[in-house]
PDB file of C-alpha atoms in Angstrom:
ATOM      1  CA  GLY A  71     182.553  89.389 123.990  1.00  0.00           C
ATOM      2  CA  GLU A  72     183.752  92.866 123.053  1.00  0.00           C
ATOM      3  CA  PRO A  73     180.837  95.039 121.727  1.00  0.00           C
ATOM      4  CA  ILE A  74     181.246  95.845 117.466  1.00  0.00           C
ATOM      5  CA  LEU A  75     179.714  98.293 115.506  1.00  0.00           C
ATOM      6  CA  GLY A  76     178.732  97.232 111.892  1.00  0.00           C
ATOM      7  CA  LEU A  77     179.102 100.204 109.014  1.00  0.00           C
ATOM      8  CA  GLU A  78     177.101  99.051 106.161  1.00  0.00           C
ATOM      9  CA  TYR A  79     177.300 100.993 102.803  1.00  0.00           C
ATOM     10  CA  ARG A  80     174.941 100.008 100.283  1.00  0.00           C
ATOM     11  CA  ARG A  81     174.135 101.327  96.440  1.00  0.00           C
ATOM     12  CA  ILE A  82     170.633 101.087  96.281  1.00  0.00           C
ATOM     13  CA  GLN A  83     167.889 101.788  93.303  1.00  0.00           C
ATOM     14  CA  LYS A  84     167.406 105.526  92.610  1.00  0.00           C
ATOM     15  CA  GLY A  85     164.705 107.076  94.748  1.00  0.00           C
ATOM     16  CA  SER A  86     164.033 103.744  96.962  1.00  0.00           C
ATOM     17  CA  PHE A  87     165.779 105.209 100.246  1.00  0.00           C
ATOM     18  CA  GLU A  88     162.424 106.246 101.937  1.00  0.00           C
ATOM     19  CA  ARG A  89     160.926 102.542 101.008  1.00  0.00           C
ATOM     20  CA  TYR A  90     164.265 101.077 102.286  1.00  0.00           C
ATOM     21  CA  HIS A  91     164.161 102.692 105.647  1.00  0.00           C
ATOM     22  CA  LEU A  92     160.634 102.124 105.951  1.00  0.00           C
ATOM     23  CA  ILE A  93     161.082  98.004 105.437  1.00  0.00           C
ATOM     24  CA  THR A  94     164.372  98.198 107.893  1.00  0.00           C
ATOM     25  CA  SER A  95     162.743  99.779 110.257  1.00  0.00           C
ATOM     26  CA  ASN A  96     159.144  98.239 110.257  1.00  0.00           C
ATOM     27  CA  GLN A  97     160.060  94.615 109.300  1.00  0.00           C
ATOM     28  CA  LEU A  98     163.842  93.806 110.097  1.00  0.00           C
ATOM     29  CA  TYR A  99     164.314  95.618 113.329  1.00  0.00           C
ATOM     30  CA  PRO A 100     161.701  94.330 115.441  1.00  0.00           C
ATOM     31  CA  TYR A 101     163.138  90.822 115.417  1.00  0.00           C
ATOM     32  CA  LEU A 102     166.640  91.937 114.880  1.00  0.00           C
ATOM     33  CA  GLU A 103     166.183  93.736 118.627  1.00  0.00           C
ATOM     34  CA  LYS A 104     164.431  90.867 119.681  1.00  0.00           C
ATOM     35  CA  ILE A 105     168.008  88.976 119.250  1.00  0.00           C
ATOM     36  CA  GLY A 106     170.107  91.874 120.508  1.00  0.00           C
ATOM     37  CA  VAL A 107     171.145  93.624 117.774  1.00  0.00           C
ATOM     38  CA  ARG A 108     171.081  97.488 118.438  1.00  0.00           C
ATOM     39  CA  PRO A 109     170.232  99.839 115.502  1.00  0.00           C
ATOM     40  CA  VAL A 110     172.271 103.079 115.873  1.00  0.00           C
ATOM     41  CA  GLY A 111     171.023 104.911 112.424  1.00  0.00           C
ATOM     42  CA  GLN A 112     170.429 104.913 108.890  1.00  0.00           C
ATOM     43  CA  TRP A 113     171.355 107.706 106.518  1.00  0.00           C
ATOM     44  CA  GLN A 114     171.112 108.329 102.813  1.00  0.00           C
ATOM     45  CA  VAL A 115     174.394 110.239 101.156  1.00  0.00           C
ATOM     46  CA  LEU A 116     173.402 114.008 100.255  1.00  0.00           C
ATOM     47  CA  TYR A 117     175.163 115.112  97.544  1.00  0.00           C
ATOM     48  CA  LEU A 118     175.420 119.031  98.584  1.00  0.00           C
ATOM     49  CA  PRO A 119     177.742 121.778  97.308  1.00  0.00           C
ATOM     50  CA  ASN A 120     181.257 121.625  98.643  1.00  0.00           C
ATOM     51  CA  SER A 121     180.956 117.973  98.771  1.00  0.00           C
ATOM     52  CA  ILE A 122     182.945 115.218  97.402  1.00  0.00           C
ATOM     53  CA  ALA A 123     180.250 113.071  96.855  1.00  0.00           C
ATOM     54  CA  GLU A 124     178.790 113.044  93.219  1.00  0.00           C
ATOM     55  CA  GLU A 125     175.492 111.828  92.536  1.00  0.00           C
ATOM     56  CA  ASN A 126     174.916 109.165  90.236  1.00  0.00           C
ATOM     57  CA  SER A 127     171.941 108.754  87.830  1.00  0.00           C
ATOM     58  CA  ASP A 128     171.475 104.933  88.515  1.00  0.00           C
ATOM     59  CA  TYR A 129     171.753 105.036  92.501  1.00  0.00           C
ATOM     60  CA  ASP A 130     171.368 106.449  95.627  1.00  0.00           C
ATOM     61  CA  GLU A 131     173.756 105.467  98.533  1.00  0.00           C
ATOM     62  CA  LEU A 132     173.103 105.077 101.954  1.00  0.00           C
ATOM     63  CA  TYR A 133     175.094 104.139 105.508  1.00  0.00           C
ATOM     64  CA  THR A 134     173.096 102.014 108.398  1.00  0.00           C
ATOM     65  CA  LEU A 135     174.823 101.547 111.633  1.00  0.00           C
ATOM     66  CA  THR A 136     174.602  98.838 113.785  1.00  0.00           C
ATOM     67  CA  ARG A 137     175.693  97.488 116.971  1.00  0.00           C
ATOM     68  CA  TYR A 138     176.557  93.776 118.085  1.00  0.00           C
ATOM     69  CA  ALA A 139     177.383  92.373 121.361  1.00  0.00           C
ATOM     70  CA  SER A 140     180.649  91.024 119.636  1.00  0.00           C
ATOM     71  CA  PHE A 141     181.462  89.617 116.370  1.00  0.00           C
ATOM     72  CA  GLU A 142     180.706  85.953 116.869  1.00  0.00           C
ATOM     73  CA  HIS A 143     177.243  87.539 117.808  1.00  0.00           C
ATOM     74  CA  TYR A 144     177.075  89.284 114.414  1.00  0.00           C
ATOM     75  CA  GLN A 145     178.200  86.165 112.643  1.00  0.00           C
ATOM     76  CA  ALA A 146     175.441  84.112 114.714  1.00  0.00           C
ATOM     77  CA  VAL A 147     172.534  86.904 113.532  1.00  0.00           C
ATOM     78  CA  ARG A 148     174.000  86.384 109.864  1.00  0.00           C
ATOM     79  CA  SER A 149     174.572  82.727 109.568  1.00  0.00           C
ATOM     80  CA  ASP A 150     171.073  81.422 111.809  1.00  0.00           C
ATOM     81  CA  PRO A 151     169.296  84.499 113.217  1.00  0.00           C
ATOM     82  CA  ALA A 152     166.296  81.618 114.110  1.00  0.00           C
ATOM     83  CA  ALA A 153     168.217  79.683 116.117  1.00  0.00           C
ATOM     84  CA  ILE A 154     168.516  82.689 118.493  1.00  0.00           C
ATOM     85  CA  GLY A 155     165.045  84.211 118.409  1.00  0.00           C
ATOM     86  CA  GLY A 156     162.710  81.315 116.721  1.00  0.00           C
ATOM     87  CA  ASP A 157     161.059  81.393 113.472  1.00  0.00           C
ATOM     88  CA  GLY A 158     157.640  82.912 114.345  1.00  0.00           C
ATOM     89  CA  PRO A 159     155.576  85.637 112.738  1.00  0.00           C
ATOM     90  CA  ASP A 160     158.103  88.265 113.528  1.00  0.00           C
ATOM     91  CA  TYR A 161     160.921  86.134 111.559  1.00  0.00           C
ATOM     92  CA  GLN A 162     158.890  85.704 108.658  1.00  0.00           C
ATOM     93  CA  ARG A 163     158.320  89.322 108.354  1.00  0.00           C
ATOM     94  CA  MET A 164     162.196  89.965 108.884  1.00  0.00           C
ATOM     95  CA  ARG A 165     162.968  87.241 105.757  1.00  0.00           C
ATOM     96  CA  SER A 166     160.313  88.677 103.582  1.00  0.00           C
ATOM     97  CA  GLY A 167     161.774  92.318 104.317  1.00  0.00           C
ATOM     98  CA  MET A 168     165.201  91.252 103.992  1.00  0.00           C
ATOM     99  CA  LYS A 169     164.571  89.484 100.437  1.00  0.00           C
ATOM    100  CA  THR A 170     162.668  93.047  99.363  1.00  0.00           C
ATOM    101  CA  LEU A 171     165.866  94.993 100.307  1.00  0.00           C
ATOM    102  CA  GLY A 172     167.979  92.406  98.554  1.00  0.00           C
ATOM    103  CA  ASP A 173     165.784  93.467  95.142  1.00  0.00           C
ATOM    104  CA  LEU A 174     166.579  97.127  96.013  1.00  0.00           C
ATOM    105  CA  SER A 175     170.434  96.703  96.423  1.00  0.00           C
ATOM    106  CA  LEU A 176     172.952  96.968  93.783  1.00  0.00           C
ATOM    107  CA  GLN A 177     175.857  96.590  95.770  1.00  0.00           C
ATOM    108  CA  ASN A 178     177.194  96.363  99.650  1.00  0.00           C
ATOM    109  CA  SER A 179     180.047  96.115 101.912  1.00  0.00           C
ATOM    110  CA  THR A 180     180.227  96.274 105.817  1.00  0.00           C
ATOM    111  CA  GLU A 181     183.257  97.611 108.031  1.00  0.00           C
ATOM    112  CA  PHE A 182     183.383  96.951 111.608  1.00  0.00           C
ATOM    113  CA  LEU A 183     184.378  99.395 114.287  1.00  0.00           C
ATOM    114  CA  ARG A 184     185.413  99.126 117.835  1.00  0.00           C
ATOM    115  CA  GLY A 185     185.893 101.113 120.965  1.00  0.00           C
ATOM    116  CA  PRO A 186     184.013 102.287 124.095  1.00  0.00           C
ATOM    117  CA  LEU A 187     180.941 104.474 123.187  1.00  0.00           C
ATOM    118  CA  TYR A 188     180.458 107.915 123.745  1.00  0.00           C
ATOM    119  CA  GLY A 189     178.754 107.816 127.323  1.00  0.00           C
ATOM    120  CA  SER A 190     177.108 111.228 127.316  1.00  0.00           C
ATOM    121  CA  PRO A 191     173.499 110.689 128.250  1.00  0.00           C
ATOM    122  CA  PRO A 192     171.083 113.526 127.785  1.00  0.00           C
ATOM    123  CA  VAL A 193     171.564 116.713 129.896  1.00  0.00           C
ATOM    124  CA  TYR A 194     168.535 118.687 130.672  1.00  0.00           C
ATOM    125  CA  ALA A 195     168.801 122.316 132.279  1.00  0.00           C
ATOM    126  CA  PRO A 196     166.717 123.190 135.523  1.00  0.00           C
ATOM    127  CA  PRO A 197     163.608 124.908 134.621  1.00  0.00           C
ATOM    128  CA  GLU A 198     163.360 128.479 135.069  1.00  0.00           C
ATOM    129  CA  PRO A 199     160.927 129.700 138.354  1.00  0.00           C
ATOM    130  CA  GLY A 200     158.041 131.379 137.636  1.00  0.00           C
ATOM    131  CA  ASN A 201     154.452 131.073 136.597  1.00  0.00           C
ATOM    132  CA  TYR A 202     153.707 130.417 133.079  1.00  0.00           C
ATOM    133  CA  ARG A 203     150.443 130.750 131.204  1.00  0.00           C
ATOM    134  CA  LEU A 204     149.493 129.487 127.399  1.00  0.00           C
ATOM    135  CA  ALA A 205     149.339 132.495 124.878  1.00  0.00           C
ATOM    136  CA  PRO A 206     145.647 132.750 123.739  1.00  0.00           C
TER     137      PRO A 206
END
């Protein structure tokens, strides 16, 4: 299929971003990566001067960007992930993490993006010639 990106927006309990992020990284992604889901990143909305974002005293906001092999892959992951990757201990940890994240979430929505990813691998400059030593 055609790869897609899922851009998920969430409102979560105030002050819970670090916990949310750790649960996502440690409990969800190990299993999701096993079944072909590729996390791109997860970010908390910042409320900085000169920004149109306005802080709310009741919730924080976050965005999560995730890559799927196709829309059908996304649907299969959402409907029955155990059919893809089994229901072992990593699946059980993911399910437990999803329940906790559901309890921390107040509202969420997902939009889908498509198109080629920017193909720019890291480029390293050649080393400078010379002899180097560590400073004392």
